[in-house]
């Protein structure tokens, strides 16, 4: 047929991380771990020198982190780690109350998913025993990530990753990580027990209470 042609099979490109993605990963880890605090200015020249990359590469890394809402550009001032304010916290928890019940309804029928939740709880307990409360926070976030992953939607997971990144920024504003995470460690364990027993109704009610209480705790400090 004139004007048409059979598509030519093309080999897949080799997957490798770009330099900008590698720089973004380093900065992301430092931000998530609390080594770079909210409100800190990220100086392009210092990062380029420390990581031995070009300033253009650092700018691209900033762009990637900006899409994740971890950093923001202030006109004529530079790039800063975002400070999560009260409205952002309310938006985070409004989204969580929509999304996480979907994961709970999905995971109650998944033995493998329930094991993953139990593993996240165990990791949090081990971190608490070691007194590493930042790691407890990481395990808590992982618990809720796995809950949403039970929905089996890559789009939902990608959206929720952005929510979790902002949640970590909110956590970093609190002066006492243990006071924040210790009560919820036990509540995560309790929700797993309820789900393993098939008591979805009570587990959903506990999740709703959990999210409202966590939001109130964050706002009490951030709004003060």
XYZ file of C-alpha atoms in Angstrom:
224
model
C 0.000 0.000 0.000
C 1.565 3.365 -1.030
C 2.782 5.503 1.850
C 2.784 2.706 4.408
C 5.577 0.553 5.747
C 6.012 -2.276 8.163
C 7.352 -1.070 11.516
C 11.016 -1.929 12.012
C 11.708 -3.828 15.260
C 14.008 -1.791 17.464
C 16.177 -3.185 20.258
C 15.550 -1.826 23.752
C 17.881 0.897 24.967
C 20.235 -0.073 27.758
C 18.842 1.285 31.008
C 21.248 3.315 33.069
C 20.941 6.130 35.537
C 21.869 9.554 34.212
C 24.368 11.682 36.113
C 21.611 14.150 37.007
C 19.466 11.319 38.389
C 22.435 10.122 40.430
C 22.958 13.614 41.871
C 19.232 13.908 42.604
C 19.346 10.534 44.382
C 22.196 11.712 46.625
C 20.371 14.918 47.531
C 17.070 13.072 47.994
C 18.679 10.662 50.449
C 20.305 13.509 52.381
C 17.006 15.388 52.588
C 14.965 12.322 53.563
C 17.490 11.379 56.231
C 17.425 14.844 57.764
C 21.059 15.677 56.926
C 19.811 18.596 54.791
C 16.999 20.294 56.657
C 13.904 22.096 55.317
C 14.721 25.695 54.455
C 18.383 24.951 53.632
C 19.708 26.652 50.522
C 21.246 24.217 48.027
C 24.238 25.959 46.487
C 24.819 24.833 42.933
C 28.559 25.474 42.942
C 29.178 23.639 46.222
C 27.249 20.547 45.103
C 28.966 20.524 41.705
C 32.369 20.678 43.387
C 31.579 18.077 46.063
C 30.163 15.561 43.585
C 32.582 16.447 40.767
C 29.874 17.138 38.212
C 29.002 20.109 36.056
C 26.752 22.889 37.264
C 24.377 22.058 34.401
C 24.047 18.554 35.851
C 23.227 20.010 39.278
C 20.596 22.264 37.708
C 18.992 19.233 36.080
C 19.033 17.417 39.437
C 17.300 20.438 40.995
C 14.675 20.268 38.268
C 14.013 16.595 39.055
C 13.707 17.307 42.782
C 11.460 20.269 42.074
C 9.026 17.979 40.234
C 9.004 15.802 43.361
C 8.217 18.918 45.436
C 11.322 18.407 47.567
C 12.962 21.687 46.562
C 11.735 25.040 45.311
C 13.244 27.914 43.351
C 13.023 31.324 44.991
C 13.280 34.154 42.473
C 16.717 35.853 42.604
C 17.614 33.840 45.728
C 18.334 30.277 44.618
C 17.110 26.764 45.376
C 15.913 25.699 48.818
C 14.660 22.524 50.443
C 10.923 23.054 50.773
C 9.410 23.876 54.134
C 6.141 22.011 54.558
C 3.539 24.340 56.051
C 0.097 23.759 57.609
C -1.803 23.806 54.309
C 0.574 21.275 52.783
C 0.080 19.004 55.801
C -3.707 19.243 55.445
C -3.441 18.422 51.727
C -1.170 15.435 52.450
C -3.585 13.938 54.935
C -6.649 14.687 52.832
C -5.002 12.686 50.036
C -3.962 9.896 52.388
C -7.538 9.516 53.659
C -8.725 9.023 50.067
C -5.961 6.681 48.920
C -4.876 4.462 51.799
C -8.292 2.860 52.416
C -8.126 1.634 48.802
C -4.913 -0.171 49.644
C -6.390 -1.616 52.800
C -9.381 -3.023 50.916
C -6.991 -4.580 48.381
C -4.385 -5.994 50.757
C -6.857 -7.821 53.013
C -7.193 -10.405 50.224
C -3.439 -10.686 49.576
C -1.347 -12.997 51.732
C 1.883 -11.714 50.175
C 0.830 -8.096 50.717
C 0.040 -8.772 54.375
C 3.487 -10.323 54.823
C 5.061 -7.197 53.346
C 3.161 -5.010 55.823
C 4.301 -7.264 58.668
C 7.895 -6.988 57.411
C 7.661 -3.180 57.473
C 6.352 -3.310 61.048
C 9.215 -5.638 62.033
C 11.758 -3.263 60.467
C 10.272 -0.391 62.459
C 10.416 -2.408 65.664
C 14.074 -3.310 65.091
C 14.920 0.349 64.450
C 13.084 1.382 67.624
C 15.033 -1.199 69.635
C 18.225 0.345 68.256
C 17.015 3.844 69.153
C 17.103 4.951 65.510
C 13.900 6.951 65.308
C 14.610 8.357 61.857
C 14.768 4.742 60.625
C 11.472 4.091 62.428
C 10.004 6.943 60.393
C 11.370 5.402 57.212
C 9.794 2.054 58.136
C 6.485 3.790 58.857
C 6.517 5.445 55.449
C 7.387 2.093 53.875
C 4.401 0.484 55.626
C 2.021 2.955 53.996
C 3.837 2.729 50.640
C 3.299 -1.045 50.645
C -0.318 -0.568 51.624
C -0.990 1.567 48.550
C 1.127 -0.738 46.354
C -1.411 -3.493 47.087
C -3.790 -1.671 44.712
C -1.576 -2.786 41.810
C -1.669 0.608 40.069
C 1.616 2.124 38.881
C -0.113 5.490 38.474
C -1.400 5.457 42.032
C 2.003 4.410 43.347
C 3.760 7.231 41.478
C 1.315 9.805 42.812
C 1.634 8.454 46.355
C 5.442 8.598 46.210
C 5.149 12.384 45.788
C 2.826 12.526 48.806
C 5.283 10.489 50.876
C 8.172 12.761 49.885
C 6.253 15.763 51.210
C 5.295 13.804 54.319
C 8.983 13.208 55.067
C 9.575 16.966 54.795
C 6.782 17.515 57.314
C 8.283 14.936 59.679
C 11.608 16.788 59.560
C 10.015 19.863 61.089
C 9.375 18.036 64.364
C 12.005 18.289 67.111
C 11.296 14.867 68.645
C 11.155 11.971 66.174
C 10.531 9.411 68.925
C 7.448 11.235 70.211
C 6.046 11.268 66.676
C 6.772 7.705 65.586
C 6.585 5.549 68.707
C 2.774 5.505 69.122
C 2.169 4.804 65.434
C 4.594 1.891 65.374
C 2.224 -0.068 67.610
C -0.791 1.092 65.642
C 0.714 -0.213 62.394
C 1.174 -3.571 64.086
C -2.424 -3.490 65.289
C -3.730 -2.816 61.792
C -1.803 -5.792 60.434
C -3.347 -8.020 63.098
C -6.831 -6.799 62.182
C -6.237 -7.348 58.456
C -4.756 -10.803 59.002
C -7.909 -11.639 60.936
C -10.081 -10.387 58.082
C -11.580 -7.547 60.147
C -11.508 -4.942 57.383
C -14.194 -2.731 58.946
C -12.275 -2.220 62.200
C -8.983 -1.844 60.341
C -10.455 0.936 58.179
C -11.786 2.712 61.246
C -8.367 2.413 62.931
C -6.660 3.788 59.814
C -8.981 6.792 59.773
C -8.330 7.491 63.462
C -4.599 7.015 62.886
C -4.475 9.538 60.044
C -6.529 12.151 61.876
C -4.358 11.828 64.978
C -1.107 12.006 63.004
C -2.326 15.104 61.159
C -3.306 16.793 64.406
C 0.087 15.985 65.940
C 1.974 17.499 63.020
C -0.232 20.586 62.877
C 0.136 21.180 66.604
C 3.852 21.759 66.052
C 3.872 23.328 62.582
C 0.970 25.694 63.337
C 2.433 26.778 66.673
